[in-house]
Short mmCIF file of C-alpha atoms and ligand atoms in Angstrom, two decimals:
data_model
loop_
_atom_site.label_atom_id
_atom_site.label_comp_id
_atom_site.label_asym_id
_atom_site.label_seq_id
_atom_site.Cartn_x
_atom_site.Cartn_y
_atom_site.Cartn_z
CA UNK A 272 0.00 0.00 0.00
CA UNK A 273 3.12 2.52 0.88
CA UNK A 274 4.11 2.24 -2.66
CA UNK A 275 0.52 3.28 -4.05
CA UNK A 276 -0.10 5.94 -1.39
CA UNK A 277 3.06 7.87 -1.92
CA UNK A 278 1.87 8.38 -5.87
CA UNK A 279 -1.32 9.45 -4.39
CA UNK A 280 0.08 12.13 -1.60
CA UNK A 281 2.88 13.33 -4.12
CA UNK A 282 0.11 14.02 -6.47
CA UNK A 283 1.83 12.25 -9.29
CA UNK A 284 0.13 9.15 -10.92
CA UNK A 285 1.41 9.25 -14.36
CA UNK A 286 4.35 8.52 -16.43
CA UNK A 287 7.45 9.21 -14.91
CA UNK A 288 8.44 9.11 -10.88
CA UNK A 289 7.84 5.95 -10.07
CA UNK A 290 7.74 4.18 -13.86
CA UNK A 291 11.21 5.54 -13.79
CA UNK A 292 11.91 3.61 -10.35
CA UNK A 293 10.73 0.56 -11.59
CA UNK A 294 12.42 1.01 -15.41
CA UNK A 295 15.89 1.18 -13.01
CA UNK A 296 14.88 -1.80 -10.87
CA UNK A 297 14.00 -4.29 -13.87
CA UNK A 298 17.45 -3.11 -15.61
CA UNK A 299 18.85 -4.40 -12.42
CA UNK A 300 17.05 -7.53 -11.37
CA UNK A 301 17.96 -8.17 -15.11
CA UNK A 302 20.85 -6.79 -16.19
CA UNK A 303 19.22 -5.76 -19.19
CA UNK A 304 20.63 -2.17 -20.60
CA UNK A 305 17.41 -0.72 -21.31
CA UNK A 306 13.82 -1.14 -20.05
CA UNK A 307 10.98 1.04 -21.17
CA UNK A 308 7.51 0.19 -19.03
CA UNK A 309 4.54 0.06 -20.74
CA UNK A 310 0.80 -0.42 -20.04
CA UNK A 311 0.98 -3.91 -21.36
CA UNK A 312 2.65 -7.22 -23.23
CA UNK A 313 0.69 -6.27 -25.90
CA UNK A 314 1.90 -3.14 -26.34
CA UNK A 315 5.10 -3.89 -25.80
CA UNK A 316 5.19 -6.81 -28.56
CA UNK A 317 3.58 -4.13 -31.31
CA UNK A 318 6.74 -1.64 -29.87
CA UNK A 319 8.96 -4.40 -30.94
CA UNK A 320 7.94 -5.54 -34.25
CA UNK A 321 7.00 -1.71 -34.78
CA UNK A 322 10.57 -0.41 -34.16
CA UNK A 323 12.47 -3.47 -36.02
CA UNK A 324 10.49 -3.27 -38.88
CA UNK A 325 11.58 0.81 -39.00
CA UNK A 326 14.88 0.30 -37.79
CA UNK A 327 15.77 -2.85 -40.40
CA UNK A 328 13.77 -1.45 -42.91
CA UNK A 329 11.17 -4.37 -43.49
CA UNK A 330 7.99 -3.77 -45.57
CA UNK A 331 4.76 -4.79 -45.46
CA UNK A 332 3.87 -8.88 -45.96
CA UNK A 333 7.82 -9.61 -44.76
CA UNK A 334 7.53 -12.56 -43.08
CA UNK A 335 7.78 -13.48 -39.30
CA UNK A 336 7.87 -16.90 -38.01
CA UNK A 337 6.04 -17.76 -34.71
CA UNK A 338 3.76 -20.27 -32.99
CA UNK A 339 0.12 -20.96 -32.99
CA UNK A 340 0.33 -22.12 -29.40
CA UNK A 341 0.03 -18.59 -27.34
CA UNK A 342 -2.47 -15.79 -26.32
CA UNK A 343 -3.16 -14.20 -29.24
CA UNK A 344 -1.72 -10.61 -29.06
CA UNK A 345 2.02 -12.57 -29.84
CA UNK A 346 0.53 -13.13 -32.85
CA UNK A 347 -1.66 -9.81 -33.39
CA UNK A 348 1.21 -7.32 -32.94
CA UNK A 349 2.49 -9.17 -36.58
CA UNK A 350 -0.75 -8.42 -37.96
CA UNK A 351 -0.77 -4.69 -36.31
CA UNK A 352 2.35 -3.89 -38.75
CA UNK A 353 0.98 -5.49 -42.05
CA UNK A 354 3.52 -8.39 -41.74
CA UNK A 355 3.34 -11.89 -42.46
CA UNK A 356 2.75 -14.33 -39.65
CA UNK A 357 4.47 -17.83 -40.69
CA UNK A 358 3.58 -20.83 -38.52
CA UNK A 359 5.95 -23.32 -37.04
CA UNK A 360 5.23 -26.13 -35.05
CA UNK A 361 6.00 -26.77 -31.37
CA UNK A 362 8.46 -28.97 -29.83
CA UNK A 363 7.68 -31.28 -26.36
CA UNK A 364 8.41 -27.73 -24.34
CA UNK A 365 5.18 -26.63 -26.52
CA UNK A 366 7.60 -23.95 -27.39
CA UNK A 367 9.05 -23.66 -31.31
CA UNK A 368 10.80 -26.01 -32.67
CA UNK A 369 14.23 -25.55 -34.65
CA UNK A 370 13.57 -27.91 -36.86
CA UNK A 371 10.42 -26.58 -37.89
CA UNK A 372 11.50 -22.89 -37.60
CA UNK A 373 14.81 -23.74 -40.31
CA UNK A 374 11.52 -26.17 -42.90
CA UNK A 375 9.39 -22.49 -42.35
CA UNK A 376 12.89 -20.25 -43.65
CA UNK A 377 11.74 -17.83 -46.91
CA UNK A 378 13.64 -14.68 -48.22
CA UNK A 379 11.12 -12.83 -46.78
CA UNK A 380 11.90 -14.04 -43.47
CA UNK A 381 12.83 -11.00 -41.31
CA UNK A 382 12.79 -12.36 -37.96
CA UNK A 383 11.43 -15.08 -35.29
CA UNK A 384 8.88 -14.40 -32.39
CA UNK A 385 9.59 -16.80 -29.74
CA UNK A 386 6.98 -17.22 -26.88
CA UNK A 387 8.87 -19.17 -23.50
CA UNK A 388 5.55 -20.56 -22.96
CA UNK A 389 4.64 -21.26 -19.33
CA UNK A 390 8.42 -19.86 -18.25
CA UNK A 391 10.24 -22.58 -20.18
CA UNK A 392 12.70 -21.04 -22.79
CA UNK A 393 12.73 -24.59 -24.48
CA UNK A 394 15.06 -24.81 -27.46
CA UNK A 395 15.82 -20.69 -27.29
CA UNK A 396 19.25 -21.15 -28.02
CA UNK A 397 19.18 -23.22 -31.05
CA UNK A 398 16.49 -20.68 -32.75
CA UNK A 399 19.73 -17.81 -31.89
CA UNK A 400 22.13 -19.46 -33.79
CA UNK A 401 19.59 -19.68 -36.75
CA UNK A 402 18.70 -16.51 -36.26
CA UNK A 403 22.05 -15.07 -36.55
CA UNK A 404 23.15 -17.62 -39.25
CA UNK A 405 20.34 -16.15 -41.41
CA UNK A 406 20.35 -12.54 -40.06
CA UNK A 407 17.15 -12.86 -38.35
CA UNK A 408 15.73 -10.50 -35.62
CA UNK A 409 14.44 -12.35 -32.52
CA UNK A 410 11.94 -11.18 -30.53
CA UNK A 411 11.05 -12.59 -26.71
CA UNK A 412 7.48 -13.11 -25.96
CA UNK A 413 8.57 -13.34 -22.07
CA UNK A 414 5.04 -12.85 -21.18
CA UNK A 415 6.11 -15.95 -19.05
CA UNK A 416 9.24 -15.56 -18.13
CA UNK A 417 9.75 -13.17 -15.44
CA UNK A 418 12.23 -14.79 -13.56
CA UNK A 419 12.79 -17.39 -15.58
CA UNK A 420 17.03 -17.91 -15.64
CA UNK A 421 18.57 -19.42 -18.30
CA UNK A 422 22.22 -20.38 -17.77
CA UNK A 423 21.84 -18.48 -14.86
CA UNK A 424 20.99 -15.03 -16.79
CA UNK A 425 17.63 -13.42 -17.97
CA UNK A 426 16.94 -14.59 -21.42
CA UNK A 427 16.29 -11.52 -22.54
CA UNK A 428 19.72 -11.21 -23.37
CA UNK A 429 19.55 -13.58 -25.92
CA UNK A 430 17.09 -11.43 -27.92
CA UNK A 431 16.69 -7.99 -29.72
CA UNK A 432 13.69 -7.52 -27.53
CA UNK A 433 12.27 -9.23 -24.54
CA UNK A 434 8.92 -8.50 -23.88
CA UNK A 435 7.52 -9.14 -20.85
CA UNK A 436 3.57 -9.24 -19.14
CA UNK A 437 3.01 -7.30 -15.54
CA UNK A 438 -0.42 -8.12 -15.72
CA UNK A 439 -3.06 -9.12 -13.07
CA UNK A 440 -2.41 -13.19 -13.61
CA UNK A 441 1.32 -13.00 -14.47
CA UNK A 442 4.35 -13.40 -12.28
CA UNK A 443 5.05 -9.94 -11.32
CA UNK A 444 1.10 -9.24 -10.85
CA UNK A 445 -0.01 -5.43 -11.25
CA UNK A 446 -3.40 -4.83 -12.99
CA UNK A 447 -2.02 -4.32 -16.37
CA UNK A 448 1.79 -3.71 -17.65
CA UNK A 449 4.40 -5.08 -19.09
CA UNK A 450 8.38 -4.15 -20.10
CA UNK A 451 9.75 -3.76 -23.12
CA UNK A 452 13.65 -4.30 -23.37
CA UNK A 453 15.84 -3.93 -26.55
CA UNK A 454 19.15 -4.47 -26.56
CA UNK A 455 20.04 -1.66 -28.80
CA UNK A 456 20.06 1.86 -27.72
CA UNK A 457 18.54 3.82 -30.28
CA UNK A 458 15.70 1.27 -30.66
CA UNK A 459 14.99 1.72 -26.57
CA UNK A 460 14.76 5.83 -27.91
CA UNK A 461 12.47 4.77 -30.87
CA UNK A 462 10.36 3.20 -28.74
CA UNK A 463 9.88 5.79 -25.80
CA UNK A 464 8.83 8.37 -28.45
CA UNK A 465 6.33 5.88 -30.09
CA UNK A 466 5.26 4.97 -26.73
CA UNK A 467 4.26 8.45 -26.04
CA UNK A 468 2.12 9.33 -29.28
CA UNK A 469 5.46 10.17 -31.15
CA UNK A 470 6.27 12.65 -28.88
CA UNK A 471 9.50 14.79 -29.05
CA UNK A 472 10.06 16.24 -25.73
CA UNK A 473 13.64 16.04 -25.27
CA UNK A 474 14.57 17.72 -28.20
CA UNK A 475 12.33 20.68 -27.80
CA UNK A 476 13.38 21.33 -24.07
CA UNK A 477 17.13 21.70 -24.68
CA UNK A 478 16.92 23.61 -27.97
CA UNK A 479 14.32 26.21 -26.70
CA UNK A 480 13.42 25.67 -22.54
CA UNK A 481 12.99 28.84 -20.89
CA UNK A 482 9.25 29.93 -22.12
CA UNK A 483 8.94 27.89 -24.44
CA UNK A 484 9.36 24.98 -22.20
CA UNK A 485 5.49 24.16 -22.64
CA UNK A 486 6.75 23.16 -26.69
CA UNK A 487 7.09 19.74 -28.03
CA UNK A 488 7.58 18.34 -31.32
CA UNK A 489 6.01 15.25 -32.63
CA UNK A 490 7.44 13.57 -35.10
CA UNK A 491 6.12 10.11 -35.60
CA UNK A 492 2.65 8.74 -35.60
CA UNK A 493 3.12 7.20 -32.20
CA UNK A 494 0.78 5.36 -29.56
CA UNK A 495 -0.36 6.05 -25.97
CA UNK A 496 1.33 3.11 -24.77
CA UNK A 497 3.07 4.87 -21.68
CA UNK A 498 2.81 3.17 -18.09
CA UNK A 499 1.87 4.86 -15.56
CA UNK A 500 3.52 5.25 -11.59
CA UNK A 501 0.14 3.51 -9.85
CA UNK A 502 0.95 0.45 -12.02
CA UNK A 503 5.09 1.19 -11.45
CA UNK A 504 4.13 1.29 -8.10
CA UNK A 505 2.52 -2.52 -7.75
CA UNK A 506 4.83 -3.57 -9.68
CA UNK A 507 7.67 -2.29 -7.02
CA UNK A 508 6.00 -4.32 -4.66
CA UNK A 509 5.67 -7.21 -7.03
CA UNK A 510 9.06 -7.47 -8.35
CA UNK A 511 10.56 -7.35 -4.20
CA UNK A 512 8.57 -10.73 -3.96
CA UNK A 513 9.15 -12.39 -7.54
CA UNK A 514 12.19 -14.63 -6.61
CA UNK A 515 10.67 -15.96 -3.32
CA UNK A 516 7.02 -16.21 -5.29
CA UNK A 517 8.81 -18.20 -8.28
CA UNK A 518 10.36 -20.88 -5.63
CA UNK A 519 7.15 -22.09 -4.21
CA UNK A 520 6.05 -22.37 -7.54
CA UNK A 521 8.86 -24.40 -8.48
CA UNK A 522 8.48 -26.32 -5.36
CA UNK A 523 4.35 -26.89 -6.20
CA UNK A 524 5.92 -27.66 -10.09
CA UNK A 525 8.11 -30.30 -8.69
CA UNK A 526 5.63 -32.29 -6.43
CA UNK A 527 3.25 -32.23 -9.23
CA UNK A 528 5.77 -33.83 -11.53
CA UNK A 529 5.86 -36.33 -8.48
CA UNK A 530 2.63 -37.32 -7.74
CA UNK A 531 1.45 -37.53 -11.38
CA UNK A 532 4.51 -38.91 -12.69
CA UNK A 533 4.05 -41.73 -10.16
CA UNK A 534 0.78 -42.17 -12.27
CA UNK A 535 2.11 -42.34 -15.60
CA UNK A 536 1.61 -38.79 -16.92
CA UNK A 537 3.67 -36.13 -17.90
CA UNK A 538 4.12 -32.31 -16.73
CA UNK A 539 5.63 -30.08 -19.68
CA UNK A 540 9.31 -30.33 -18.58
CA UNK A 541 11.87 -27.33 -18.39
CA UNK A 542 14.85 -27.50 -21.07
CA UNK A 543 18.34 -28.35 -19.51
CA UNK A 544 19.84 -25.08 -18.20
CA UNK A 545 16.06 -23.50 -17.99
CA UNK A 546 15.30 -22.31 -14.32
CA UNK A 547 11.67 -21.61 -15.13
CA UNK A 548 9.68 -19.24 -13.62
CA UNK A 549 7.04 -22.32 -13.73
CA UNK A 550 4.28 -19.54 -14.67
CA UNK A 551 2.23 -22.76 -15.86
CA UNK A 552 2.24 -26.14 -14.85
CA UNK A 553 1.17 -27.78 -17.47
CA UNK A 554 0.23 -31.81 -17.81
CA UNK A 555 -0.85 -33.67 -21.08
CA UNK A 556 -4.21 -35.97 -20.87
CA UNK A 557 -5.90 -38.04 -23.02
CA UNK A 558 -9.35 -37.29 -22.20
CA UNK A 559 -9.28 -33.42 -21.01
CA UNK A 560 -12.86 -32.51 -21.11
CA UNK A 561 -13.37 -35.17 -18.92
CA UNK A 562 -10.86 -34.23 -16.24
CA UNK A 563 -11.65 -31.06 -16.96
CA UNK A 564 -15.29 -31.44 -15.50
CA UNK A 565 -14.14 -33.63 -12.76
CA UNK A 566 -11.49 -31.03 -11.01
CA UNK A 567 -14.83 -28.28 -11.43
CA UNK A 568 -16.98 -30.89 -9.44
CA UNK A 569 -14.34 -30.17 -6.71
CA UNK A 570 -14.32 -26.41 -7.02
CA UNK A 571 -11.02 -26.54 -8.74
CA UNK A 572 -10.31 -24.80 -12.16
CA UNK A 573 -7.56 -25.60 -14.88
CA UNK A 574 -6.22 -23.31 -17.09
CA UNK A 575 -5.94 -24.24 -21.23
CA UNK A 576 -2.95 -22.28 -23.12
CA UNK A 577 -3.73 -22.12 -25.27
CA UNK A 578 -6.35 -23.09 -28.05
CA UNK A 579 -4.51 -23.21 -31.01
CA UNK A 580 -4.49 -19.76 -32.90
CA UNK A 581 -5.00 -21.57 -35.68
CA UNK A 582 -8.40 -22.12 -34.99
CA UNK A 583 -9.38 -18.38 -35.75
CA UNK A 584 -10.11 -16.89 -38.76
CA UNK A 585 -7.58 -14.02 -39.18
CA UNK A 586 -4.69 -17.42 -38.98
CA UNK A 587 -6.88 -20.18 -40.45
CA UNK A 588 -5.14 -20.22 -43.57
CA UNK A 589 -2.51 -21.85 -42.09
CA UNK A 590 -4.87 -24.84 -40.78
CA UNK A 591 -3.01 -28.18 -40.71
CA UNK A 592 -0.06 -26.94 -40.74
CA UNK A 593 1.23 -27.89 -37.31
CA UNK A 594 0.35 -31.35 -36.12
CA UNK A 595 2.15 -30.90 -32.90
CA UNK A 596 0.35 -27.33 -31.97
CA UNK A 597 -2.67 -28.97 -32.82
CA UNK A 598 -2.63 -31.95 -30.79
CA UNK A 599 -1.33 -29.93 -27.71
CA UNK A 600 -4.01 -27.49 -27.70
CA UNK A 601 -6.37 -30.29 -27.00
CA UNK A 602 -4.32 -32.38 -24.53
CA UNK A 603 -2.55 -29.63 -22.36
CA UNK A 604 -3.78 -28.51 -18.59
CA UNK A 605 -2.77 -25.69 -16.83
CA UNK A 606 -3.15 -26.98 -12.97
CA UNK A 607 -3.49 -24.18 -10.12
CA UNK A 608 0.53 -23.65 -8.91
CA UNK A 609 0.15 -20.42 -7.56
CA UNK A 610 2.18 -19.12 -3.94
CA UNK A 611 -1.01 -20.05 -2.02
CA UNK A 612 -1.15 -23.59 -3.40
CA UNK A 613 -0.60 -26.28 -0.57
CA UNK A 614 1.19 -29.30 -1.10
CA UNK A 615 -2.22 -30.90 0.58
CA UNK A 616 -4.08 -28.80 -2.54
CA UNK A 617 -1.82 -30.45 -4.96
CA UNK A 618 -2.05 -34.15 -3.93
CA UNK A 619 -5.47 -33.65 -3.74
CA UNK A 620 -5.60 -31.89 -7.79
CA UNK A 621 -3.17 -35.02 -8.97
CA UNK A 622 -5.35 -38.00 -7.17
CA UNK A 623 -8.19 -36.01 -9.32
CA UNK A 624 -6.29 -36.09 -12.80
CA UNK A 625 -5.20 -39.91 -11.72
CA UNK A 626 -9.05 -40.63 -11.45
CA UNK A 627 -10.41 -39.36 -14.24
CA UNK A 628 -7.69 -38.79 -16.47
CA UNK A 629 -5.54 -40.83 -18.94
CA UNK A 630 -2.12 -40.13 -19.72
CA UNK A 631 -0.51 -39.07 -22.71
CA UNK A 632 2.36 -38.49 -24.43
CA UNK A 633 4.50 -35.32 -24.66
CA UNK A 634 4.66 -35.17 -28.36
CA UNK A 635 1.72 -36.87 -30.65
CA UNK A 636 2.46 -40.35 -32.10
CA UNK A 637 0.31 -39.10 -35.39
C1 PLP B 883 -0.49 -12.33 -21.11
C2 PLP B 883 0.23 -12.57 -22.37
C3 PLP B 883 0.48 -11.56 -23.31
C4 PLP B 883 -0.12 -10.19 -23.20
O1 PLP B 883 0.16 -9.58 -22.00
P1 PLP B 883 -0.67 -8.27 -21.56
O2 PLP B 883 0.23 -7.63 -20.56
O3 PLP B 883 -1.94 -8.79 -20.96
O4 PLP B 883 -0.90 -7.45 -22.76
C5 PLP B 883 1.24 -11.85 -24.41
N1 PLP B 883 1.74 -13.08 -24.61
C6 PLP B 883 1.53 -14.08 -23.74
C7 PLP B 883 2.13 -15.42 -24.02
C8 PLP B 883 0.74 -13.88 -22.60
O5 PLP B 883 0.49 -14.87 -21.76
#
């Protein structure tokens, strides 16, 4: 409450004080070199493909590849900048596969948008070195992955932007926000400016100041993306508690993978050198309807992520085209993993699944 009531009594709730603060704190928790806050992931992923398609001079229907299994806006901020959206198929992390990313390759291939689904970064480093073998941009969905350590760093770094979700359900839970962090400078500047409607502040104050302080110049057709210090300010809060948060979930993760393991299923695993933020625990059944129904008899409620994208009609034309998307958007269960999740809860959700539920495999046999 501190946090909040100090924006309130200094009379400043907008962009700037504490979205400043909390830029400064994500660069550290990090080590990313920039970090602009937004008011979501959403915008944050249209701030990406917006400022590499400027910056690297793509044009409209330039192709990017990315995956049918995520919330939509991963996919929509393609769509938001006339580009291409090329499917690939998932892997057993439900994340892209390399394989499939390399079969999906085009000369109008401009970059990859990888989504660490569920706080697994999967097979992230094998889609960098295709990525720089074929001069590909990659963007980070890390919707997912706050927290998430890969080879002990943030995986941002492996990325030309990381985007990441602060919003109500997410790791770092505000109401809504989200980061967006390039690695290159004057992108991070591109992307304040567009974040602000276009607006040209800075360049206006230290040319002219004195009376005409209240002057501004605007010179791109920006958004009003900004963040503002009453989200920075739960987010504070948020961030303090991520680390400690993100070990009970692993903790909850790992007896899952115990109890239901012991049953003959399978929870999504993390990639070796992947310390996931475990944002999902996610287990594969045959018959999920089914289990589905019998977990709400007992006032519990799985999560699906995500129906394949696929399925709607501005990505239907690429129907079919990923067997292994397909199959996991009807097998995969989000199970409640959460800091407030007992171990008593959890035995009780997995003697549930073990009831009603049949196992299945981690990748489809079709
Ligand atoms: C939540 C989410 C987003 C969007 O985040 P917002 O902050 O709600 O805009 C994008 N991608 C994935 C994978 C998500 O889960």
């Amino acid at each position: 409450m501190s946090q909040i009531r100090e924006c309130l009594e200094d009379g400043w709730t907008g962009s700037g004080h504490k979205t400043l603060e909390i830029e400064q704190a994500w660069r550290d928790y990090t080590g990313l070199p920039h970090a602009h806050f937004v008011n979501s992931a959403t915008a944050a992923l249209h701030l990406a493909v917006r400022v590499l398609k400027e910056q690297r001079g793509w044009h409209s229907g330039d192709e990017v590849i990315t995956t049918p299994i995520t919330f939509v806006s991963t996919n929509h901020a393609i769509l938001y900048e006339g580009l291409s959206p090329v499917f690939a198929d998932v892997d057993e992390y439900a994340c892209l596969s390399p394989e499939s990313v390399l079969s999906q390759l085009t000369p109008r291939t401009r970059a990859v948008m990888f989504v660490g689904l569920g706080g697994r970064t999967g097979r992230l480093e094998e889609i960098v070195d295709i990525c720089r073998a074929n001069g590909l941009s990659l963007i980070l969905d890390a919707a997912h992955l706050a927290g998430t350590k890969f080879k002990g760093e943030d995986p941002g770094h492996l990325a030309d932007a990381a985007c990441y979700s602060f919003q109500a359900v997410k790791n770092v839970p505000t109401a809504d926000s989200g980061m967006v962090c390039f690695i290159d400078p004057e992108m991070d500047a591109l992307a304040r400016k567009l974040s602000w409607l276009g607006i040209d502040k800075d360049t206006y104050s230290r040319s002219s100041g004195g009376s005409y302080a209240w002057m501004y110049g605007v010179e791109n057709l920006g958004y009003k993306y900004n963040g503002n210090s009453v989200m920075a300010a739960l987010a504070l809060v948020g961030l303090k508690y991520l680390d400690e948060d993100n070990a009970r979930r692993y903790l909850i993760n790992a007896y899952y993978e115990d109890l239901l393991g012991l049953e003959g299923f399978q929870v999504v695993p993390s990639s070796p050198n992947c310390r996931s933020s475990n944002h999902l625990t996610q287990v594969v059944v045959e018959n999920r309807p089914k289990v589905i129904r019998a977990l709400q008899e007992h006032s519990i409620f799985p999560g699906v992520h995500y129906r394949d994208n696929l399925d709607y009609p501005m990505y239907s034309h690429a129907k079919g085209s990923c067997p292994q998307a397909e199959y996991l958007s009807h097998h995969l269960l989000s199970l409640p993993n959460h800091y407030q999740v007992t171990e008593n809860d959890a035995a009780e959700v997995a003697s549930i699944i073990a009831q009603s539920g049949r196992p299945a495999p981690l990748v489809s046999r079709a």
